XYZ file of C-alpha atoms in Angstrom:
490
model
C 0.000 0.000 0.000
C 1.243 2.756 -0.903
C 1.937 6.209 1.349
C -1.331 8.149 -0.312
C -3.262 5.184 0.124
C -2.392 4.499 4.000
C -3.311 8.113 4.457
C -6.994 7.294 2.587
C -7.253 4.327 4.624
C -6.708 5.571 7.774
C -9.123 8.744 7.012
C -11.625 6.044 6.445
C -11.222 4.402 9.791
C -11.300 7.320 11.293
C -14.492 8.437 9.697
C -16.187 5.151 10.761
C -14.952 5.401 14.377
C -16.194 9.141 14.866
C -13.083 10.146 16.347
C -11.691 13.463 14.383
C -12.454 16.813 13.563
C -10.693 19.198 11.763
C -9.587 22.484 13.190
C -11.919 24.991 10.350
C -14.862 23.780 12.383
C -15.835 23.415 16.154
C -12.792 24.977 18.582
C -12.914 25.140 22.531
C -15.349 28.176 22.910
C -12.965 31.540 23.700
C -13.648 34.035 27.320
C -12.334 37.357 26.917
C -12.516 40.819 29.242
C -14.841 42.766 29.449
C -14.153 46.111 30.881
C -10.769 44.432 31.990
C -12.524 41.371 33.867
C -12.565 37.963 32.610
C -15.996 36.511 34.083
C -17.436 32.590 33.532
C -19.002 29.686 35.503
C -17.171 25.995 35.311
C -18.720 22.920 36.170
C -17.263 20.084 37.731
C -19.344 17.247 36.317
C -19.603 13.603 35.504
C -20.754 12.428 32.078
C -20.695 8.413 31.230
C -18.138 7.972 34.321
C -15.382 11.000 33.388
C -14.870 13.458 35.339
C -14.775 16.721 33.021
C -15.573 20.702 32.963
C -18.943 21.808 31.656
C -18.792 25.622 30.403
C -22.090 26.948 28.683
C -23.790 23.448 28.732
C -21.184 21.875 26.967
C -18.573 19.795 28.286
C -15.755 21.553 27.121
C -12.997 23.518 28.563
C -13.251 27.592 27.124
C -10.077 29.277 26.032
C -9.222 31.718 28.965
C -7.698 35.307 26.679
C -6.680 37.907 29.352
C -4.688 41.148 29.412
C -1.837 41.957 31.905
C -4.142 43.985 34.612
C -6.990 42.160 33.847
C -8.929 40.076 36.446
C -10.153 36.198 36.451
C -13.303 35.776 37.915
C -14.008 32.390 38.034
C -17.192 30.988 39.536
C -16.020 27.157 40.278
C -18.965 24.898 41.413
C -18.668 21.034 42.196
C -21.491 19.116 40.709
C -19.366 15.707 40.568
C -21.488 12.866 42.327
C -21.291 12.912 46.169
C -19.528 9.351 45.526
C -16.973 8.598 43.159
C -16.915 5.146 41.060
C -13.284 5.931 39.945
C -10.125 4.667 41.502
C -7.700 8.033 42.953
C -3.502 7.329 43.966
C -5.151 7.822 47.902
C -8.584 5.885 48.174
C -11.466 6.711 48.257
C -12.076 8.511 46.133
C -13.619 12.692 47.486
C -14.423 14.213 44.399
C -13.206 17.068 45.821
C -11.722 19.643 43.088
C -10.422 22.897 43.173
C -8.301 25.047 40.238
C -4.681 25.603 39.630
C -4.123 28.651 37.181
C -0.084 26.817 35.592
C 2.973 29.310 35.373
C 1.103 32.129 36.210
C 2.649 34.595 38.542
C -0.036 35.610 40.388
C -0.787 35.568 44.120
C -0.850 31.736 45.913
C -3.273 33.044 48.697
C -7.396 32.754 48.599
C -9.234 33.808 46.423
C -6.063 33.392 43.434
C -3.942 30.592 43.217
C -4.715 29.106 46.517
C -4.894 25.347 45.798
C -4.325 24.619 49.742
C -6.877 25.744 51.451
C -9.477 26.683 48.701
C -11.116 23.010 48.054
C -14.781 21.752 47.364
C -16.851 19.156 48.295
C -19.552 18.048 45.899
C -22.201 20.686 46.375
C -20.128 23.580 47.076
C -18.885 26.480 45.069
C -15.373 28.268 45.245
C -15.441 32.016 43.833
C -11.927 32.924 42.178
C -10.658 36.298 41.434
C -6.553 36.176 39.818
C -4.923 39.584 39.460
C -3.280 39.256 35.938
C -0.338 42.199 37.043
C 0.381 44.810 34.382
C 3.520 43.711 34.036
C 2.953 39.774 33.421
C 4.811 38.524 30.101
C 2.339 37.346 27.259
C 2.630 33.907 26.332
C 0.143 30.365 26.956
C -0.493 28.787 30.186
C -3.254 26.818 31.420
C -5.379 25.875 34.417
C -6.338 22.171 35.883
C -7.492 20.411 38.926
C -5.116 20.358 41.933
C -6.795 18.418 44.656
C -3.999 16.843 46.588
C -4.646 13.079 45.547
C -7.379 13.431 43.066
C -5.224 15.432 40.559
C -4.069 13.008 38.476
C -6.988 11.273 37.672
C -8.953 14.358 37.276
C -6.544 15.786 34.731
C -6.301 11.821 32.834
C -10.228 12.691 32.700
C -9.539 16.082 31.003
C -10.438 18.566 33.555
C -7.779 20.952 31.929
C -7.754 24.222 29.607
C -5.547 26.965 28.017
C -5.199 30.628 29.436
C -3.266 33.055 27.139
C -2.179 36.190 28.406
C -2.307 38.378 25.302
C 0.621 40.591 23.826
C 2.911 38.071 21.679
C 3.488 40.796 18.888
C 5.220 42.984 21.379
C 8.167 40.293 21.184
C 7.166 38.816 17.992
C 5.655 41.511 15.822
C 5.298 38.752 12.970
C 2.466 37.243 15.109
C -0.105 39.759 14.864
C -0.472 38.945 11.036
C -0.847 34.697 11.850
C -3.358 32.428 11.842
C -3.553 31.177 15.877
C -4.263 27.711 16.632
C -3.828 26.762 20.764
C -3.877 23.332 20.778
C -4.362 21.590 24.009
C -2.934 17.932 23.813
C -4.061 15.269 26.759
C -3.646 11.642 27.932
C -6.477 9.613 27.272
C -6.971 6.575 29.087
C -7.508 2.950 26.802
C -6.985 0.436 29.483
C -10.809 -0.142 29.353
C -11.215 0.777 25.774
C -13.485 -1.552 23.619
C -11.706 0.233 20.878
C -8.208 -0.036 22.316
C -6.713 -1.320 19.304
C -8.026 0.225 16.479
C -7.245 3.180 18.329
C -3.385 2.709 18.965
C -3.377 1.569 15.028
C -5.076 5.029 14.188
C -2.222 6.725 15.731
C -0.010 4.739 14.269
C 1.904 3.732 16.920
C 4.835 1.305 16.372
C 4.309 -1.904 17.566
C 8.147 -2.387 19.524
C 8.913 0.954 21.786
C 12.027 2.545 21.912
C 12.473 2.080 25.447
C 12.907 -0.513 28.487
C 9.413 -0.350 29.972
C 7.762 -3.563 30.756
C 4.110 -2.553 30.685
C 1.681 -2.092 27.607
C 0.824 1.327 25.934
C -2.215 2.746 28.463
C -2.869 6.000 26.561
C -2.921 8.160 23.268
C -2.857 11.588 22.811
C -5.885 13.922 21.960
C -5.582 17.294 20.063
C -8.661 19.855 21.764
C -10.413 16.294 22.259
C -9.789 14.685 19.010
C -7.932 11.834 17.907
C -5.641 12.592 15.163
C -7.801 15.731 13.912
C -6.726 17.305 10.554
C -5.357 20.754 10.895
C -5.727 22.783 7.787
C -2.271 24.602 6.428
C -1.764 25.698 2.857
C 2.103 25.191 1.844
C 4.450 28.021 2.771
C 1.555 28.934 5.116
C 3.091 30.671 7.938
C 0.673 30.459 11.262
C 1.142 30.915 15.323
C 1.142 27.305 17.018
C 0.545 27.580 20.859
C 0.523 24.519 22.321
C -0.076 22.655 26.006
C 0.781 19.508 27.084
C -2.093 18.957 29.547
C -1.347 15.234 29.997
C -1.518 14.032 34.100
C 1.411 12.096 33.114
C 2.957 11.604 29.600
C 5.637 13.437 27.191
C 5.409 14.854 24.271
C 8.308 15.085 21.729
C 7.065 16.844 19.277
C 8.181 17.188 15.296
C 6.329 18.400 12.545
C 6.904 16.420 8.959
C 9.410 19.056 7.116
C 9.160 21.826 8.342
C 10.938 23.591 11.968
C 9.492 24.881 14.992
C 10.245 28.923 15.260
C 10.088 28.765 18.947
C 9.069 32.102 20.065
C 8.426 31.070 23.495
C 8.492 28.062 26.111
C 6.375 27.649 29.078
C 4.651 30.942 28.597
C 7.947 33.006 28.634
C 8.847 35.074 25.431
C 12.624 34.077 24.190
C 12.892 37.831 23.924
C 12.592 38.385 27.482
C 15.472 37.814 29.013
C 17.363 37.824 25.539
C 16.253 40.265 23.490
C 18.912 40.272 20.495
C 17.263 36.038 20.333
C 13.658 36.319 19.822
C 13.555 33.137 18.000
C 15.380 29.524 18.010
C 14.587 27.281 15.525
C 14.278 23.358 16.278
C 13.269 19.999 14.615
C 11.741 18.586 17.125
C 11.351 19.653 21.087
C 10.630 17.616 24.331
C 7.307 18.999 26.121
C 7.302 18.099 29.876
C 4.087 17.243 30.973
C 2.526 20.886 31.925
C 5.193 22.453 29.306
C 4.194 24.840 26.808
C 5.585 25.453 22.663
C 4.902 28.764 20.986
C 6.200 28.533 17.744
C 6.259 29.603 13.963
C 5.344 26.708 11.548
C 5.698 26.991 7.720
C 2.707 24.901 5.573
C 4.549 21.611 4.054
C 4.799 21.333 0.339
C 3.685 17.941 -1.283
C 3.532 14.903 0.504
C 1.210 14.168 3.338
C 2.601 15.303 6.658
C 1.778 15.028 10.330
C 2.226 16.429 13.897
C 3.689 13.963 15.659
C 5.347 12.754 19.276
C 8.762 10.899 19.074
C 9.165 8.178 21.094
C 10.482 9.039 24.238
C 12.755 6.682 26.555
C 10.889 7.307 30.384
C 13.750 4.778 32.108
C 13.424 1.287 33.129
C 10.792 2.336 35.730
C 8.644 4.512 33.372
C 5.708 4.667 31.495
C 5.782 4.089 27.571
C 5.517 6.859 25.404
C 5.728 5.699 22.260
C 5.805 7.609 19.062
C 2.251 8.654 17.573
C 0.806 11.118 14.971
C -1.243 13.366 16.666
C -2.776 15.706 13.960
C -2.787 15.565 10.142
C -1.827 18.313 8.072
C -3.627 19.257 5.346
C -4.341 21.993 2.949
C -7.573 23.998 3.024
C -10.669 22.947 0.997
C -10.919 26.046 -0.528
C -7.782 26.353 -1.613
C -6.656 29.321 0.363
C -4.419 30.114 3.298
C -6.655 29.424 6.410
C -5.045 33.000 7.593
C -6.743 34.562 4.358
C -10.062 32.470 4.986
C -10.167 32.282 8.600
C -8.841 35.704 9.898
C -8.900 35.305 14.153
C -8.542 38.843 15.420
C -10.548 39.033 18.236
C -7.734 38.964 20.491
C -6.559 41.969 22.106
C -3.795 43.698 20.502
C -0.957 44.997 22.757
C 0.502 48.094 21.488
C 2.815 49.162 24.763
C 6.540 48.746 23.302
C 8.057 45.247 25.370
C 9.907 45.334 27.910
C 12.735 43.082 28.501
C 14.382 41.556 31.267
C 18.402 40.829 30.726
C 20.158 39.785 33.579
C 23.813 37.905 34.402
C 23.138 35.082 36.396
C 26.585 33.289 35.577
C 27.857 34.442 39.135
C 25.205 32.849 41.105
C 25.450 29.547 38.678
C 29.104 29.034 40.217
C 27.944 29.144 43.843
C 26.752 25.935 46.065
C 23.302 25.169 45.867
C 20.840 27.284 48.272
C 18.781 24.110 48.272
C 18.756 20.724 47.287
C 15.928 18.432 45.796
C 16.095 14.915 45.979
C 13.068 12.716 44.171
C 13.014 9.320 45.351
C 10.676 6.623 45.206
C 9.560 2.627 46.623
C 6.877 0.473 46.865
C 5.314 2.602 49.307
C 5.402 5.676 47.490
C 7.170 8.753 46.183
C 9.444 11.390 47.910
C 10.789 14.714 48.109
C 13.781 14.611 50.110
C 12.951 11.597 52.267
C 9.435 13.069 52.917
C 6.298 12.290 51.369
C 3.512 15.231 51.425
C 0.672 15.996 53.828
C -1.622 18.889 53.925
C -0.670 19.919 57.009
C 3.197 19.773 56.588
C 5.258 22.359 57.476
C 7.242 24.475 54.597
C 10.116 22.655 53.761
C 11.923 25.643 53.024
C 11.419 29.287 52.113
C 12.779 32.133 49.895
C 13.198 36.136 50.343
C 11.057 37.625 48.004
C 13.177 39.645 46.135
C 16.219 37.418 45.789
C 17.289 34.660 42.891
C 18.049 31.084 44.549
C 20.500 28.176 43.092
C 18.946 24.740 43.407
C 19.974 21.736 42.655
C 17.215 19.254 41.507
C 18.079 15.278 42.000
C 16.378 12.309 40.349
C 18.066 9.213 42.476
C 14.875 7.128 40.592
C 15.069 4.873 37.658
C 12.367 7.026 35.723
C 11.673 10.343 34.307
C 10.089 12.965 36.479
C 9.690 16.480 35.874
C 9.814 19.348 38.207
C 7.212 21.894 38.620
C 6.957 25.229 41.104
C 4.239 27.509 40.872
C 4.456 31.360 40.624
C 7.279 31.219 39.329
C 10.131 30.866 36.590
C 13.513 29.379 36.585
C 16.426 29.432 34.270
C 17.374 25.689 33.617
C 21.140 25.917 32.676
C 23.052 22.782 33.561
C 22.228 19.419 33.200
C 24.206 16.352 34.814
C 27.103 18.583 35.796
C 27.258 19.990 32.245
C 26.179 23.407 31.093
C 22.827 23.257 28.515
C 23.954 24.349 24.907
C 20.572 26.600 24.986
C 19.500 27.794 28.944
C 15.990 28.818 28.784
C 13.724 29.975 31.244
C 10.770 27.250 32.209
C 8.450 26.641 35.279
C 8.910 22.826 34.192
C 11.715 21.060 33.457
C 12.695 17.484 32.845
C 15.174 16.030 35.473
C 17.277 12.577 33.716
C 16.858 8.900 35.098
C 19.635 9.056 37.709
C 20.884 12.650 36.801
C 20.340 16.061 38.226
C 19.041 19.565 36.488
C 20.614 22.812 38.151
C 18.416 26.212 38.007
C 18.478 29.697 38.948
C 14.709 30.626 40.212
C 13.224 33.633 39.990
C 12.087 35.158 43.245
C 11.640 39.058 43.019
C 8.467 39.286 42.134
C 6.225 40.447 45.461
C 2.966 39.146 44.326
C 4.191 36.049 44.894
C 4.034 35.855 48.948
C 2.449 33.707 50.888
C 2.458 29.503 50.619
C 3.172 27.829 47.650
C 4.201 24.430 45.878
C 7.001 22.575 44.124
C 6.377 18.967 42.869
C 6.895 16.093 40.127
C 4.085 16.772 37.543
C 3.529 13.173 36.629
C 0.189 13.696 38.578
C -0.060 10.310 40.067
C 3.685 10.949 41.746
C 2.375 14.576 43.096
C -0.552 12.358 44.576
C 1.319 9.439 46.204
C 3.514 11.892 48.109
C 6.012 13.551 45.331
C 5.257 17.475 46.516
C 6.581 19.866 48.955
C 5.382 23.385 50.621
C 7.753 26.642 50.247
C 6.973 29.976 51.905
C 7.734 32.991 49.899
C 8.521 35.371 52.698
């Protein structure tokens, strides 16, 4: 069979299976300010035994757009079933649920990014209201569920969705003139799939891995809900890709057939930020960290069929498979013109401040010891920060001067993957094993090596950011069983 007609085929299966879509028609419903105030109602809700948001009687996660000194006001009410029929890392199962607004640096304190002490029960309703600060960079992020042993299988459900704080074309003036397609990618659960199979051989995945892991392939990847949905791109196209990996517990190493990423930002932080004579590095293909974020330039293929895909990526003896897929077809548009020229999306603010940048030497603090050390460990019994497994009511295990940068020192002593998450803020990840990176780059997740070590610089001097916050893997089911620890930004 030939390349063409594997493509046909599979269009075919996926036809009879209902499973696609393609991006010219139905996208996650967009929220934007009004008079500088973001305002909706979520739903926590169960719907033939997932957990998932409802937003405007639809179970669907909106688009959050906001402006730097805008507000969130987020009405958050619990309608899950008063008892759950799922399984949780900690049984039983609460259905309690609460938000987590990713990489934002906002406030951690009630009513913002409190996910702590602001929890509900089934029944009960949590009122949110974030301060975006006029200062925040532009770039994607996204919000989830963070109930302490409920998150992962709350997120594996999809209870996730994309927040972009607008303003891009300040860094990237090239932007404003793109087609924008956010693109929210999950893990989706096929242990109990009657379609299992035809599903895995929809995504073409490989039947041998590329790694050591003993157990079968549990999950594939959706695209905004789909599997393998057709995104339309005419050659030489140029259009804005912003995209989340929302998976509770997979990576993403993602390649395009052809053409680069233009990576214009990572993890919602503008290249041009702290390096403003680099606005842009150009890549292949890029690992995504579960909870990392790609903003990047793609160019329209010429000719052959082509594909966003994941790579295959090695997890460690210990790990979970993650084995290459396609997760979206390219494909030109029907009508034979650029989607930007047929589909024009400019209902997103425009920033026209000038940018303002953020260049600092951190090479002096890089050669100093470690302010603090971070050791991820894990048995039969669990997973660990630093000997210690997590409990609401645990003290901070350490704390930072707002106002200061910090060296840390991030150990994996495990036979697996995990990757490190802190909220409010961002880091500079620029040594890896011992060695310096080739490319340092600011994150607020990065990817700590089976048996290896990352080394950062983190960001403290913003003073929004007092009060009590997190740092933990972000493989979700880790986080539950014990993988997290409390900081105090003081």
């Amino acid at each position: 069979m030939t390349r063409t007609a594997a493509f046909v085929a599979a269009q075919l299966l996926l036809a009879a299976l209902c499973l696609s879509q393609t991006f010219e028609g139905p996208e996650p419903p967009q929220v934007h300010a009004k008079n500088h105030v973001v305002s909706l109602t979520l739903h926590a809700v169960n719907q033939n035994g997932r957990d998932a948001f409802a937003f405007d009687d639809r179970t669907v996660a909106p688009v959050i757009r906001a402006s730097p000194g805008d507000v969130l006001r987020i009405t958050y009410i619990n309608d899950l079933p008063p008892r759950s029929s799922e399984t949780c890392a900690v049984n039983p199962c609460m259905d309690m649920t609460n938000l987590h607004f990713h990489g934002l640096a906002v406030s951690p304190n009630a009513p913002q990014d409190d996910v702590l002490g602001m929890l509900a029960m089934p029944g009960q309703v949590l009122h949110y209201s974030v301060d975006i600060p006029r200062d925040h960079t532009p770039g994607l992020f996204w919000y989830h569920t963070h109930p302490h042993g409920e998150s992962h299988r709350q997120v594996l459900d999809g209870m996730s969705g994309a927040i972009i704080i607008e303003g891009m074309e300040r860094y990237v003036p090239e932007v404003r003139r793109l087609r924008e397609r956010v693109m929210v990618v999950r893990g989706r659960s096929i242990v109990h799939d009657p379609n299992a199979a035809e599903l895995k051989r929809h995504v073409d995945i490989p039947s041998k891995g590329c790694g050591g892991e003993a157990e079968k392939v549990e999950e594939i990847f959706t695209v905004n809900g789909a599997v393998r949905p057709s995104i339309e791109i005419a050659p030489n196209e140029r259009q804005f890709w912003r995209i989340v990996n929302a998976s509770a517990d997979r990576y993403l190493d993602l390649q395009v057939d052809g053409p680069i990423f233009e990576i214009v930002a990572l993890d919602g932080m503008p290249l041009a930020y702290h390096e403003p004579e680099s606005p842009k590095r150009t890549t292949s293909h890029l690992l995504v960290a579960p909870a990392g974020r790609l903003e990047a330039i793609v160019t329209g293929p010429q000719g052959a069929h082509a594909a966003l895909r994941t790579l295959c990526v090695d997890t460690g003896p210990l790990g979970d498979p993650n084995p290459e897929m396609v997760l979206a077809d390219l494909v030109p548009p029907a009508s034979g013109r650029a989607s930007s020229d047929a589909k024009r999306e400019q209902a997103h603010a425009i920033d026209h401040r000038p940018p303002v940048y953020k260049p600092i030497d951190l090479r002096p603090l890089e050669k100093t010891p470690p302010d603090f050390t971070v050791n991820f460990t894990e048995d039969k019994n669990g997973f660990y920060i630093n000997g210690q497994k997590f409990t609401p009511d645990a003290a901070p295990m350490t704390s930072a001067r707002v106002g200061t940068y910090q060296h840390w020192h991030i150990v994996n002593e495990t036979a697996e993957l995990h990757p490190f998450h802190i909220h409010q803020v961002h880091f500079l990840a620029y040594a890896e094993n011992g060695g310096p990176l080739a490319h340092p780059v600011w994150l607020d997740t990065v990817n700590v090596p089976v048996a290896g070590s990352v080394d950062v610089i983190l960001d403290f001097t913003d003073p929004v950011i007092r009060g009590m916050s997190l740092f933990h893997c972000h493989l979700l089911n880790h986080e539950d069983k014990g993988m997290m620890a409390k900081i105090l930004f003081k």
